[in-house]
Amino acid sequence: LADFADEEFAPVAVARWEEQRLAALESRAEARLELGEHGDLVAELGEQVAAHPYRERLRAAHMRALHRAGRAGEALDSFQELRRALADELGLEPGQELVALQRAILSGDPAEDAPAPPPRPIRPATNLPAPVTELIGRDLAVREIREALAAGRLVTLIGPGGVGKTSVALAVARSLAATYAEGAWLVDLTTWDGLGDPAELVLSVLSIPDAPGDPGQARERLAAALRDRRLLLVLDNCEHVVAPVAELVGALLPAVPELRVLATSREPLRLRGEIRLELPPLDVPATDDPARLADSPAVRLFLARAGLPPDPGTVAGVAEVCRRLDGIPLALELAATRAPALGVPELAARLRVPGDRFGLLGAGPRDAPARQRTLAAVIDWSWRLLTEAEQTVLRRLAVHAGGCTLASAEAVCRGGAISGGEVLDLVTGLVDRSLVARGEGPRFRLLESVAAYCLDELGRSGEEAALRRRHADHYLALAEEAAPRLRGPGQREWLGRLDAETANLRAALETFRREADPVAALRLTSALAWYWFLRGRFGEAWRALGAALAVPGDAPAALRAEAETWHTGLAIRLDRAGPERVAPALDGFPESDRAGRARAAWFLAASTIDFGDEKATVTLLDQALEAFLADGDRWGEAAVLSTRAMLAHLHGDREALERDTRRSAALFGELGDDWGVLQARDWLIGLADLTGDRAEAARLAEDDLRVAEELGLWSDVAGRLAWLAWVRVQDGDPLRALAHAEQARTLSAELGQRTGKVFAAIGLAFAARRAGRLDLAEEHLRELLAEARRQQRAGDGDPPYLSMVLVELGLLACQRGDRDAALSWHRQGFDAYRALGSSYGLGWALA
């Protein structure tokens, strides 16, 4: 899967297949040892051990091969090498099986096995329950836990409630029971009330009787009884008694050298030598491919429990259910019981309704423990184990949408008896209890079901309204801090920060709308407008600004005018308004707000430049540039020059184009604004194209494409793909041009960018004609012509691309042998270029 290494599905599949391959190599080596092929194996296994130094089964096979080849010293050296590596790198000791093999080699035992343990009285080897249902999607987890138990003596499996810790631990214990002389034993701690010593419960499970007259305490009696025994102890559901259980395990491990402990808990035991493995929810890949979805663990589990076939229509709905239930196996099993009655589409629809999930998932199997019969009971079990302070912070965290940073958690969750400094410790404790998940950044988030439960608790607490306002104010402050930093060297960092907080920012705007606070709503949307613009999210920005402008109430004129400017410019770009909206938007600015008016004039000019009213565009640019130069606003000057360079390109004015675009690139570069540099270099590509330097145009476009992709500036990605298509057309490579143009057109359509779609469609049409795909070329040229005529009828002027389309239609007609039509198209193209004032275009039409 090397070609798909960046795809979400690949790492899990690669890890699974690699583990299977290594296990097969180990099994094959052991079989060959049985056949006496140790001589051939020494070198082969030596290479494998060097590549995978911590795999004890592989090393054991290598040690046996060395010993049987008469190289016992090297076999013992290999053991010591592993012991040192484990101690230095991981703080661990080799597993007992490998230690037994070392002792056997030292004693010269040809069987290379440890001496058999003395016989013990016959009794059951385990109390593990037989599996009732198949364990789905946990093969990798079972292998990891087995390897961890081979490497260490205490393994704690942690994870949120309902994730399947008990099922996985039991599967591991069943697979290992026969390898322990005393078997594997389950101690269910939910049956213990927390009074007394948990050693009493373990004694009872192991059927170890009290010795007559024995004055010793339970812990000492248990250690004495187990001292010479080799067994696996599964301590299940430790979370509600974690402290006494940790004390017991901490005392037993030093006293019972052959004891292994596998614990399940929603928080670790925090003992030395503890190997902590987190059991994540089942995966649902982010794809629409029915085959990949049907093969994902969460979907397979749901289908199996609901008895549904994996047909494409069913799988898509099941995947949505699985995502909304966070891939938690217990939640999926509860939901699967509803599928026969409701059907998958209705089940998914009900899960979309806030607050409906707990009623929906309120009837589980009767033979399940009470705490696992409903989804609410699962979460309630964890909730009741929290302190009052932990409950307060957890329910307050639920007000965040899409997670939060630690700083945001401290700002929003403090208050009352909880200080900002205490929030860190409380959140850390909630992470340890598997109620809060830690992401990158670091960020913290709640599983969707936990968040729903906590929002119910927040509503009952009486502090929801105040907390939502505190949350909204915090993210308003973040947006206003980010706004100026998006025009300088911090651009990349702040784009990433705002990306991560998208859901929280939307929630904040909704709070301001609900509270009918127009000032806060306009402040937030105006602060975010440039971010939305950079990300190419024109539609979202337009809708959010419109919603903010519709909030009733008074707001400062300058603030409302700024929002109106953004809304108008975006409407024009989205083809939801024409240039006639420009003047009213500018009229809203007070005379004193020269800087605000100048930026508005530039943005509106850049938005209307494709409508053909060049006189109005130039007037706006001149007004903006005059104000920027007077105020020393270098960013504004660079922006105007970049837009003016586009006009120079339209006219074929090479001198003005080179002057403006190079000055703009230099200014943006000095300011550290990567987006601005891309805008200026856009017209350096145009300059190279105009002067016939196709190699330079292609180099610039490819370099800029990489930068735009790294920054996530998708509108610029689409623009560079369109430029590459155009350059490939001029180079005589129409097939590559078609590929670039189709990518650009698709991306522009997804972003809702009319200008980008037009540029891409031009490249697509021109490439199609040169590739001999005349019908495709005509289809796109006719669409472009229809769009231009519609714009003319609306009184918006002649779009700059009209002349190109007319001449290309002439070339297409000529290629089809229709000379009269060709001449007519070329004459129309000539007239359009003359109206545009492009001597370069006139020359092309005459040619």
Coordinates of C-alpha atoms in Angstrom, one line a residue, residues 44 140 180 199 249 255 262 318 364-365 422 428 460 670 676 737 770 799:
E44 CA 17.9 -16.0 8.2
L140 CA -5.0 -6.3 16.5
Y180 CA -0.1 -20.8 32.4
A199 CA -7.6 -9.7 48.3
V249 CA -1.4 -5.4 42.7
A255 CA 5.8 -11.3 46.1
L262 CA -4.4 -7.9 33.1
V318 CA -25.0 2.1 9.1
G364 CA -30.2 -3.6 26.1
P365 CA -29.8 -7.4 26.6
E422 CA -7.4 23.8 38.8
T428 CA -6.1 15.5 33.2
R460 CA -30.1 20.7 35.0
E670 CA 8.5 41.7 3.4
G676 CA -0.3 37.8 -0.7
A737 CA -4.1 20.2 -19.8
R770 CA -6.7 20.6 -29.4
P799 CA -16.7 39.9 -19.0

